[in-house]
Coordinates of C-alpha atoms and ligand atoms in Angstrom, one line a residue:
M1 CA 0.1 -0.1 0.1
R2 CA 2.4 2.2 1.0
I3 CA 4.5 0.9 -2.4
L4 CA 1.7 2.1 -4.5
L5 CA 0.8 5.6 -3.3
S6 CA 4.7 6.4 -2.7
L7 CA 3.8 5.3 -7.0
I8 CA 1.0 7.5 -7.6
L9 CA 2.2 10.7 -5.7
A10 CA 5.7 10.4 -7.5
L11 CA 3.2 10.4 -10.9
A12 CA 0.6 13.0 -9.7
L13 CA 4.1 15.3 -9.0
A14 CA 5.7 14.9 -12.9
A15 CA 2.2 15.3 -14.1
G16 CA 2.4 18.4 -12.1
V17 CA 5.5 19.0 -13.7
V18 CA 4.9 18.4 -16.9
W19 CA 2.3 20.7 -16.5
V20 CA 3.6 23.4 -14.8
A21 CA 6.5 22.9 -17.7
A22 CA 3.7 23.1 -20.9
G23 CA 2.7 25.9 -19.4
R24 CA 5.8 27.9 -19.7
A25 CA 5.9 26.8 -23.7
A26 CA 6.4 30.6 -25.4
A27 CA 3.2 31.8 -26.1
P28 CA 2.5 32.7 -30.0
A29 CA 4.7 35.9 -30.4
I30 CA 3.0 38.3 -32.7
E31 CA 3.9 41.3 -35.0
I32 CA 1.1 43.9 -36.2
T33 CA 3.4 45.0 -39.6
Q34 CA 0.7 47.3 -40.9
P35 CA -1.3 49.4 -41.3
G36 CA 0.7 53.0 -40.2
K37 CA -1.0 55.6 -38.3
L38 CA -3.1 56.5 -41.0
V39 CA -5.5 54.1 -42.7
G40 CA -7.6 55.2 -46.1
M41 CA -8.8 53.9 -48.9
D42 CA -6.4 51.0 -49.7
S43 CA -4.0 49.6 -47.2
T44 CA -3.1 46.6 -46.1
L45 CA -3.9 44.8 -42.8
E46 CA -0.1 42.4 -42.4
F47 CA 0.7 40.9 -39.6
T48 CA 3.5 37.4 -38.5
V49 CA 2.3 35.1 -35.9
A50 CA 5.3 32.2 -34.7
A51 CA 4.8 29.5 -32.6
P52 CA 8.1 27.9 -31.5
Q53 CA 6.9 24.0 -31.4
G54 CA 4.2 24.5 -31.3
T55 CA 0.7 24.2 -33.1
L56 CA -1.8 27.4 -33.4
T57 CA -5.3 26.1 -31.6
R58 CA -6.6 29.8 -32.8
L59 CA -5.8 32.8 -34.3
E60 CA -7.7 35.7 -34.7
A61 CA -7.8 39.2 -35.8
V62 CA -10.0 41.7 -36.1
L63 CA -11.2 45.8 -36.3
E64 CA -12.4 47.7 -33.0
Q65 CA -14.5 51.1 -34.2
G66 CA -16.5 52.6 -31.6
G67 CA -16.8 50.0 -30.1
K68 CA -18.2 47.7 -32.9
T69 CA -16.4 44.3 -32.8
T70 CA -15.8 43.0 -36.9
P71 CA -14.1 41.0 -37.7
L72 CA -11.0 41.3 -40.6
F73 CA -9.4 36.9 -40.4
S74 CA -9.4 33.3 -37.9
L75 CA -8.2 30.5 -39.0
D76 CA -11.4 28.8 -40.4
S77 CA -11.7 31.8 -42.6
P78 CA -9.5 33.2 -44.6
G79 CA -11.6 34.9 -47.2
D80 CA -9.3 37.4 -49.2
A81 CA -6.6 37.0 -46.6
D82 CA -2.8 35.8 -47.7
V83 CA -1.8 33.8 -45.8
K84 CA 2.2 32.4 -46.3
Q85 CA 4.2 29.8 -43.6
E86 CA 7.2 31.7 -44.4
T87 CA 9.7 29.2 -41.9
P88 CA 8.0 26.2 -39.6
E89 CA 7.4 27.8 -36.8
R90 CA 6.4 31.9 -38.4
M91 CA 3.6 32.2 -41.0
R92 CA 1.8 35.7 -42.1
V93 CA -0.7 36.9 -43.2
S94 CA -1.8 40.1 -44.8
R95 CA -4.9 41.5 -46.2
P96 CA -6.9 44.5 -47.6
L97 CA -7.6 46.9 -44.2
G98 CA -9.4 49.5 -46.3
K99 CA -12.7 51.8 -46.6
R100 CA -12.2 49.5 -50.0
S101 CA -11.6 46.5 -48.6
V102 CA -14.2 47.3 -45.1
P103 CA -16.8 49.3 -45.3
V104 CA -17.7 49.6 -41.9
L105 CA -14.7 51.9 -41.4
Q106 CA -15.2 54.6 -40.3
A107 CA -13.2 57.9 -40.6
G108 CA -11.3 58.8 -37.3
E109 CA -9.4 56.8 -34.2
A110 CA -9.6 52.7 -34.6
T111 CA -7.7 49.8 -34.0
V112 CA -7.2 46.5 -35.4
R113 CA -6.6 43.7 -32.5
V114 CA -4.5 39.6 -33.5
S115 CA -5.1 37.2 -30.8
A116 CA -3.3 34.2 -31.5
T117 CA -3.3 30.6 -28.5
R118 CA -1.3 28.1 -29.2
S119 CA -1.4 23.7 -27.9
A120 CA 1.1 22.6 -25.3
L121 CA 0.9 19.6 -24.0
F122 CA -0.6 17.5 -26.9
G123 CA -3.6 20.1 -26.1
V124 CA -4.4 19.2 -22.8
R125 CA -3.2 23.4 -22.0
S126 CA -2.9 26.3 -24.1
R127 CA -1.1 29.4 -24.1
A128 CA -3.3 32.4 -25.6
A129 CA -1.1 35.9 -26.9
E130 CA -2.3 39.3 -28.2
A131 CA -1.0 41.6 -30.0
S132 CA -2.7 45.4 -31.0
R133 CA -2.5 48.6 -33.6
S134 CA -4.4 51.9 -32.6
F135 CA -4.3 54.2 -36.2
Q136 CA -6.6 56.8 -37.6
A137 CA -8.8 56.4 -40.9
R138 CA -8.5 59.1 -43.7
F139 CA -10.2 59.6 -47.1
T140 CA -10.5 63.1 -47.8
P141 CA -7.3 63.3 -49.4
P142 CA -4.3 66.9 -48.9
R143 CA -5.6 70.3 -49.3
A144 CA -2.4 71.7 -51.3
G145 CA -2.6 74.2 -53.1
V146 CA 0.2 76.5 -55.1
T147 CA 0.2 80.5 -53.3
S148 CA 3.6 82.1 -55.5
S149 CA 2.6 83.6 -59.0
H150 CA 4.6 84.3 -61.9
H151 CA 5.8 80.9 -63.3
F152 CA 9.1 80.8 -65.9
V153 CA 10.2 77.6 -66.7
N154 CA 12.9 77.6 -69.2
F155 CA 13.4 74.2 -71.2
G156 CA 15.8 72.7 -69.5
G157 CA 15.6 74.8 -66.5
A158 CA 14.6 75.5 -62.8
E159 CA 11.6 76.9 -61.6
M160 CA 9.9 77.9 -58.1
V161 CA 7.0 77.3 -56.0
V162 CA 6.1 78.6 -52.5
Y163 CA 2.6 76.5 -51.9
R164 CA 0.4 76.0 -48.7
V165 CA -0.6 71.9 -47.9
T166 CA -2.5 70.2 -45.1
P167 CA -2.0 68.3 -42.9
A168 CA 1.3 69.4 -43.2
D169 CA 2.0 65.9 -42.9
A170 CA 1.0 65.4 -46.5
Q171 CA 4.2 64.1 -48.4
S172 CA 4.3 66.7 -51.4
G173 CA 5.7 68.4 -53.9
V174 CA 5.7 69.6 -57.8
Q175 CA 5.2 66.5 -60.7
V176 CA 6.9 67.0 -63.9
G177 CA 6.2 63.8 -66.1
D178 CA 7.5 60.9 -64.6
L179 CA 9.8 63.2 -61.9
F180 CA 9.0 64.4 -58.7
Y181 CA 10.5 67.2 -57.0
P182 CA 9.6 67.4 -52.8
G183 CA 9.0 70.7 -51.2
Y184 CA 11.1 71.7 -48.0
P185 CA 9.4 73.7 -45.2
A186 CA 9.8 77.7 -46.0
S187 CA 11.4 78.4 -42.6
G188 CA 14.2 76.8 -44.4
A189 CA 14.5 79.4 -47.4
G190 CA 14.7 82.0 -44.6
V191 CA 10.4 82.4 -44.5
A192 CA 10.8 83.1 -41.3
G193 CA 8.0 82.3 -38.3
A194 CA 6.6 80.7 -41.8
D195 CA 4.0 78.0 -40.6
P196 CA 4.7 74.5 -41.2
S197 CA 1.7 74.2 -44.2
L198 CA 4.4 76.9 -46.2
R199 CA 6.0 75.0 -48.6
V200 CA 8.5 75.3 -51.6
A201 CA 9.5 73.4 -54.2
F202 CA 12.1 73.2 -56.8
F203 CA 11.4 72.1 -60.1
A204 CA 12.7 71.5 -63.8
L205 CA 12.4 70.7 -67.1
L206 CA 14.9 68.7 -68.0
H207 CA 16.7 68.8 -72.0
D208 CA 15.4 65.5 -71.8
Q209 CA 11.7 65.9 -71.5
D210 CA 8.9 66.8 -73.8
L211 CA 8.0 70.3 -73.8
N212 CA 4.1 69.4 -73.0
T213 CA 5.6 67.6 -69.8
P214 CA 2.3 68.4 -67.9
I215 CA 3.3 69.8 -63.9
Y216 CA 1.2 69.9 -61.1
L217 CA 1.7 70.4 -57.4
T218 CA 1.2 66.9 -55.5
A219 CA 0.5 65.6 -52.7
R220 CA 0.2 62.8 -50.7
D221 CA -0.9 61.2 -47.1
E222 CA 0.5 58.0 -45.7
A223 CA -3.1 56.4 -46.1
G224 CA -2.0 57.2 -49.7
N225 CA -4.7 59.5 -50.2
Q226 CA -3.4 62.1 -52.8
S227 CA -4.5 65.2 -54.2
R228 CA -2.8 66.9 -57.6
S229 CA -4.0 71.0 -57.8
S230 CA -2.5 72.6 -61.4
F231 CA -1.1 76.0 -61.3
E232 CA -0.1 79.0 -63.5
Y233 CA 3.2 78.4 -65.7
R234 CA 4.2 79.1 -69.2
V235 CA 7.4 77.1 -70.2
F236 CA 9.7 78.5 -73.4
P237 CA 11.0 76.4 -75.7
R238 CA 14.6 76.6 -76.7
M239 CA 17.0 74.7 -78.9
F240 CA 20.3 73.3 -78.3
R241 CA 22.9 73.7 -80.1
K242 CA 24.4 70.4 -82.1
S243 CA 28.6 69.6 -82.3
R244 CA 30.7 67.2 -84.0
I245 CA 33.3 64.9 -81.3
E246 CA 36.5 63.3 -83.1
I247 CA 37.2 60.8 -81.7
T248 CA 41.4 59.7 -82.0
D249 CA 43.0 56.7 -81.3
A250 CA 45.7 59.6 -79.3
F251 CA 42.6 60.0 -77.6
L252 CA 41.4 56.6 -76.7
Q253 CA 44.6 55.7 -75.6
R254 CA 45.1 58.2 -73.4
V255 CA 42.1 59.1 -71.6
L256 CA 40.8 55.6 -71.6
P257 CA 42.8 53.2 -69.3
E258 CA 42.9 55.4 -65.8
I259 CA 38.1 55.5 -66.9
V260 CA 38.6 51.3 -67.1
D261 CA 41.4 50.3 -64.4
H262 CA 38.8 53.0 -62.1
A263 CA 36.0 51.7 -62.7
P264 CA 36.5 47.3 -63.1
D265 CA 32.7 46.3 -63.1
L266 CA 32.5 47.9 -66.9
G267 CA 33.6 44.4 -68.4
A268 CA 36.0 47.0 -70.7
T269 CA 39.6 45.6 -72.1
L270 CA 42.5 47.4 -73.1
D271 CA 44.2 45.1 -76.1
T272 CA 44.1 45.9 -79.5
P273 CA 42.8 49.8 -81.6
E274 CA 39.5 48.1 -82.1
T275 CA 38.5 46.8 -78.3
Y276 CA 39.0 50.4 -77.1
A277 CA 36.5 52.1 -79.8
E278 CA 33.7 49.4 -77.5
A279 CA 35.5 50.4 -73.9
F280 CA 34.8 54.0 -75.2
L281 CA 30.9 53.1 -76.2
K282 CA 31.2 50.6 -72.7
V283 CA 31.8 54.2 -71.4
N284 CA 30.5 56.7 -73.2
N285 CA 26.9 54.8 -72.7
D286 CA 27.1 52.5 -69.5
L287 CA 29.9 54.3 -67.9
R288 CA 28.1 57.4 -67.5
R289 CA 25.2 56.1 -66.7
A290 CA 25.7 54.4 -63.9
N291 CA 27.8 57.7 -63.0
A292 CA 23.8 60.2 -63.3
E293 CA 22.4 57.3 -61.0
L294 CA 25.3 58.0 -58.6
I295 CA 24.7 61.5 -58.7
R296 CA 21.7 60.9 -58.4
S297 CA 21.7 59.2 -55.1
V298 CA 24.0 60.7 -53.6
S299 CA 22.1 64.0 -54.1
A300 CA 19.6 62.6 -52.4
K301 CA 21.4 64.0 -49.5
T302 CA 20.1 67.4 -49.6
A303 CA 19.9 69.4 -46.9
P304 CA 16.1 70.8 -45.9
E305 CA 17.3 74.5 -45.6
F306 CA 19.2 76.5 -48.9
L307 CA 22.6 76.3 -47.8
W308 CA 23.7 79.3 -49.7
H309 CA 23.1 83.5 -50.8
G310 CA 22.7 85.6 -53.5
P311 CA 23.6 84.1 -57.3
F312 CA 25.8 81.6 -57.8
R313 CA 29.8 82.3 -58.9
P314 CA 29.8 81.6 -62.9
L315 CA 32.8 80.6 -64.8
G316 CA 34.0 84.3 -65.2
N317 CA 33.7 83.2 -69.5
A318 CA 30.6 84.2 -71.0
S319 CA 31.0 82.4 -73.7
V320 CA 30.7 78.6 -72.3
E321 CA 27.1 79.3 -71.5
A322 CA 25.9 78.1 -74.2
G323 CA 27.2 74.9 -73.6
F324 CA 24.8 73.5 -71.7
A325 CA 22.2 69.4 -73.6
D326 CA 25.4 70.4 -76.2
H327 CA 23.8 67.8 -78.6
R328 CA 26.9 65.9 -79.7
T329 CA 27.6 62.9 -82.5
Y330 CA 30.9 61.3 -81.7
F331 CA 32.7 59.9 -85.0
Y332 CA 35.2 57.8 -84.6
K333 CA 37.4 57.2 -88.4
G334 CA 34.7 58.9 -90.1
R335 CA 31.8 56.3 -88.6
E336 CA 29.2 58.6 -86.4
I337 CA 29.9 55.6 -83.3
D338 CA 28.1 57.6 -80.6
Q339 CA 25.9 60.0 -79.4
Q340 CA 25.3 62.4 -76.3
V341 CA 24.0 65.1 -74.6
H342 CA 26.5 67.9 -72.3
L343 CA 25.0 67.9 -69.3
G344 CA 27.2 70.6 -68.3
Y345 CA 29.4 74.2 -69.2
D346 CA 32.9 74.0 -69.9
L347 CA 35.8 76.3 -69.0
A348 CA 38.7 75.4 -70.2
V349 CA 41.4 78.7 -69.4
T350 CA 45.0 77.8 -69.1
V351 CA 46.8 74.0 -67.0
N352 CA 45.7 73.6 -63.5
I353 CA 43.5 76.9 -62.7
P354 CA 41.9 76.8 -58.9
V355 CA 38.6 75.8 -59.5
L356 CA 36.3 77.4 -56.5
A357 CA 32.7 76.6 -55.1
A358 CA 29.5 78.9 -56.8
N359 CA 28.3 79.0 -53.5
D360 CA 28.4 78.5 -50.0
G361 CA 27.3 74.8 -49.2
K362 CA 28.5 71.0 -48.0
V363 CA 30.8 68.7 -49.9
L364 CA 28.1 65.0 -50.3
Y365 CA 31.2 63.6 -52.8
A366 CA 34.6 64.6 -53.6
D367 CA 36.6 61.2 -54.8
Y368 CA 36.7 59.8 -58.4
L369 CA 34.0 59.5 -60.1
G370 CA 33.8 57.8 -64.1
I371 CA 33.9 59.4 -67.4
Y372 CA 34.0 63.2 -65.1
G373 CA 37.3 62.1 -63.4
N374 CA 38.1 63.9 -60.3
T375 CA 34.6 65.0 -59.1
V376 CA 33.3 67.5 -56.0
I377 CA 29.4 67.6 -56.0
L378 CA 28.2 70.5 -53.9
D379 CA 25.2 70.5 -51.4
H380 CA 23.7 74.0 -51.7
G381 CA 19.9 73.2 -49.8
M382 CA 15.9 71.8 -50.9
G383 CA 17.7 69.9 -53.9
I384 CA 19.4 72.0 -55.6
G385 CA 23.7 70.7 -56.4
S386 CA 26.8 72.1 -58.6
L387 CA 29.3 70.1 -60.1
Y388 CA 32.9 70.1 -60.7
A389 CA 34.9 68.0 -62.4
H390 CA 37.8 66.4 -64.3
L391 CA 40.2 68.0 -61.8
S392 CA 44.2 66.4 -61.6
S393 CA 43.2 67.5 -57.9
I394 CA 41.3 68.1 -54.7
D395 CA 41.3 69.4 -51.5
V396 CA 38.5 69.0 -49.6
K397 CA 36.5 65.9 -48.8
A398 CA 33.0 64.4 -48.0
G399 CA 30.6 66.3 -45.1
D400 CA 32.7 69.7 -45.2
E401 CA 31.1 72.7 -45.4
V402 CA 32.5 75.1 -47.9
K403 CA 32.1 78.7 -48.7
K404 CA 30.9 80.4 -52.0
E405 CA 34.6 81.5 -53.6
Q406 CA 36.7 79.3 -51.2
Q407 CA 39.3 77.1 -53.6
L408 CA 37.8 72.9 -53.5
G409 CA 41.0 71.9 -56.3
R410 CA 42.4 72.3 -59.6
S411 CA 41.7 72.4 -62.8
G412 CA 42.8 69.6 -65.3
M413 CA 42.5 66.6 -67.3
T414 CA 40.7 63.6 -65.0
G415 CA 37.7 61.0 -67.2
L416 CA 36.4 61.5 -70.2
A417 CA 37.9 65.1 -71.0
G418 CA 39.8 65.8 -74.6
G419 CA 42.0 68.4 -72.0
D420 CA 43.0 70.4 -68.9
H421 CA 38.5 72.2 -68.8
L422 CA 36.7 72.6 -65.5
H423 CA 33.4 70.5 -66.1
F424 CA 30.4 72.9 -64.4
S425 CA 26.9 71.6 -63.5
M426 CA 24.1 73.4 -61.5
L427 CA 22.2 69.9 -60.1
L428 CA 18.4 69.9 -59.6
Q429 CA 17.6 67.2 -57.3
G430 CA 21.7 65.6 -59.3
R431 CA 19.9 65.8 -62.1
P432 CA 21.6 68.6 -64.8
V433 CA 19.8 71.8 -65.3
T434 CA 21.3 74.4 -67.2
S435 CA 23.1 76.5 -65.0
V436 CA 23.0 80.4 -66.9
E437 CA 19.5 81.2 -64.1
W438 CA 22.4 80.4 -61.1
W439 CA 24.0 83.0 -62.3
D440 CA 21.5 85.6 -63.3
P441 CA 21.6 87.8 -61.1
H442 CA 17.6 88.6 -61.3
W443 CA 16.2 85.1 -62.3
I444 CA 17.4 84.8 -58.8
E445 CA 15.7 87.8 -58.1
D446 CA 12.9 87.2 -59.9
R447 CA 11.6 82.8 -60.3
I448 CA 12.7 82.4 -56.6
Q449 CA 13.7 85.9 -53.4
R450 CA 9.8 88.0 -54.8
K451 CA 7.8 84.9 -54.5
L452 CA 9.3 84.6 -51.0
R453 CA 9.5 87.7 -50.2
E454 CA 5.7 87.8 -51.6
A455 CA 5.4 84.0 -48.9
R456 CA 6.3 86.9 -45.9
Ligands
ZN501 ZN1 31.9 68.8 -70.5

């Protein structure tokens, strides 16, 4: 009898230990990854659930708003949800969450709640967990309207608008065809005391866009509500010069080895004269394109306020100003081999001249950059930048703050350069725009300062 009692006691004790241990098994881990803090017409609910070494017996998601609960998902009736078993222990569930798919959703505060239960001890015990996220449902698009007047866009050039957007946290700016130019708080452009809804955006009609490209103000909130508003502007066409460039073997033999050494990914080889001509085409096309992309990504680090003051310093030779967007045709041994657009101004005076900053700014890039050779890119804030190429030496480094007319380096012939010269370009969001405007005090006054004064 005593032995039997001890045995029962031992068994009961063992069962108790297992029971407690099963109770300590990890509860399901729920993580809600979407929505963010705003939900609109077409937002998404997305969450993951992990139940290590266990089976989910229940998984539910509901919407709670104004005391009402609406089912969104359950394991038994997944509806239009997308359920993915990501790992043996984790599944990801996503389904539409917005007015369009959940019509009961009203504008205002709401919560999604996800709850899960897993089994332990062969289903005798279970562990549950819950996660929730509160959000604002919003179905009205942000309101945006341009407040500045008289907008003149030169083909290949830039222009600026002052506008108001509410709510101020909407992403807003000017759309030119498929290119978006973000706006920045007007206070950063020197409009003292401007509330955050007053914004300034620079935009451009690029040399390779259509003259009739639609230009409008756009605003979009995190919930995906979007508005467009048009504003008055005039576009002035411009003819770009055509020029002919003769490529000689001597030129290729001088410039290519240096460029190709710096661009191992290009896959260009330099053995026979034929491979030189092929390498030139790779450099003039593939590398040129990769360089343009790098300039754009570097320029994305622009400051949200003006770093510059007054007109930009001209190159010092008015005759170079016709050089922007020259359409160049390249000839090799009398045969046309390529066409490109020259997106800057070339200044050749003598060799190794000091290259000076066109305005106050911050160095975004100071290094070798493919066809541009040794290059300095300055940020002047709000998407405005300037680029100095083919330098023989560089005197600044990325992150440096520079003053107008501070020396950045010396001119040279690194990269794809026919001789010692400075290649200069103004940039807007990393895309070349005509510099003449930025050199012109009248343009700076009419296009920028006047509008900022009126905004005050
Ligand atoms: Zn050039």
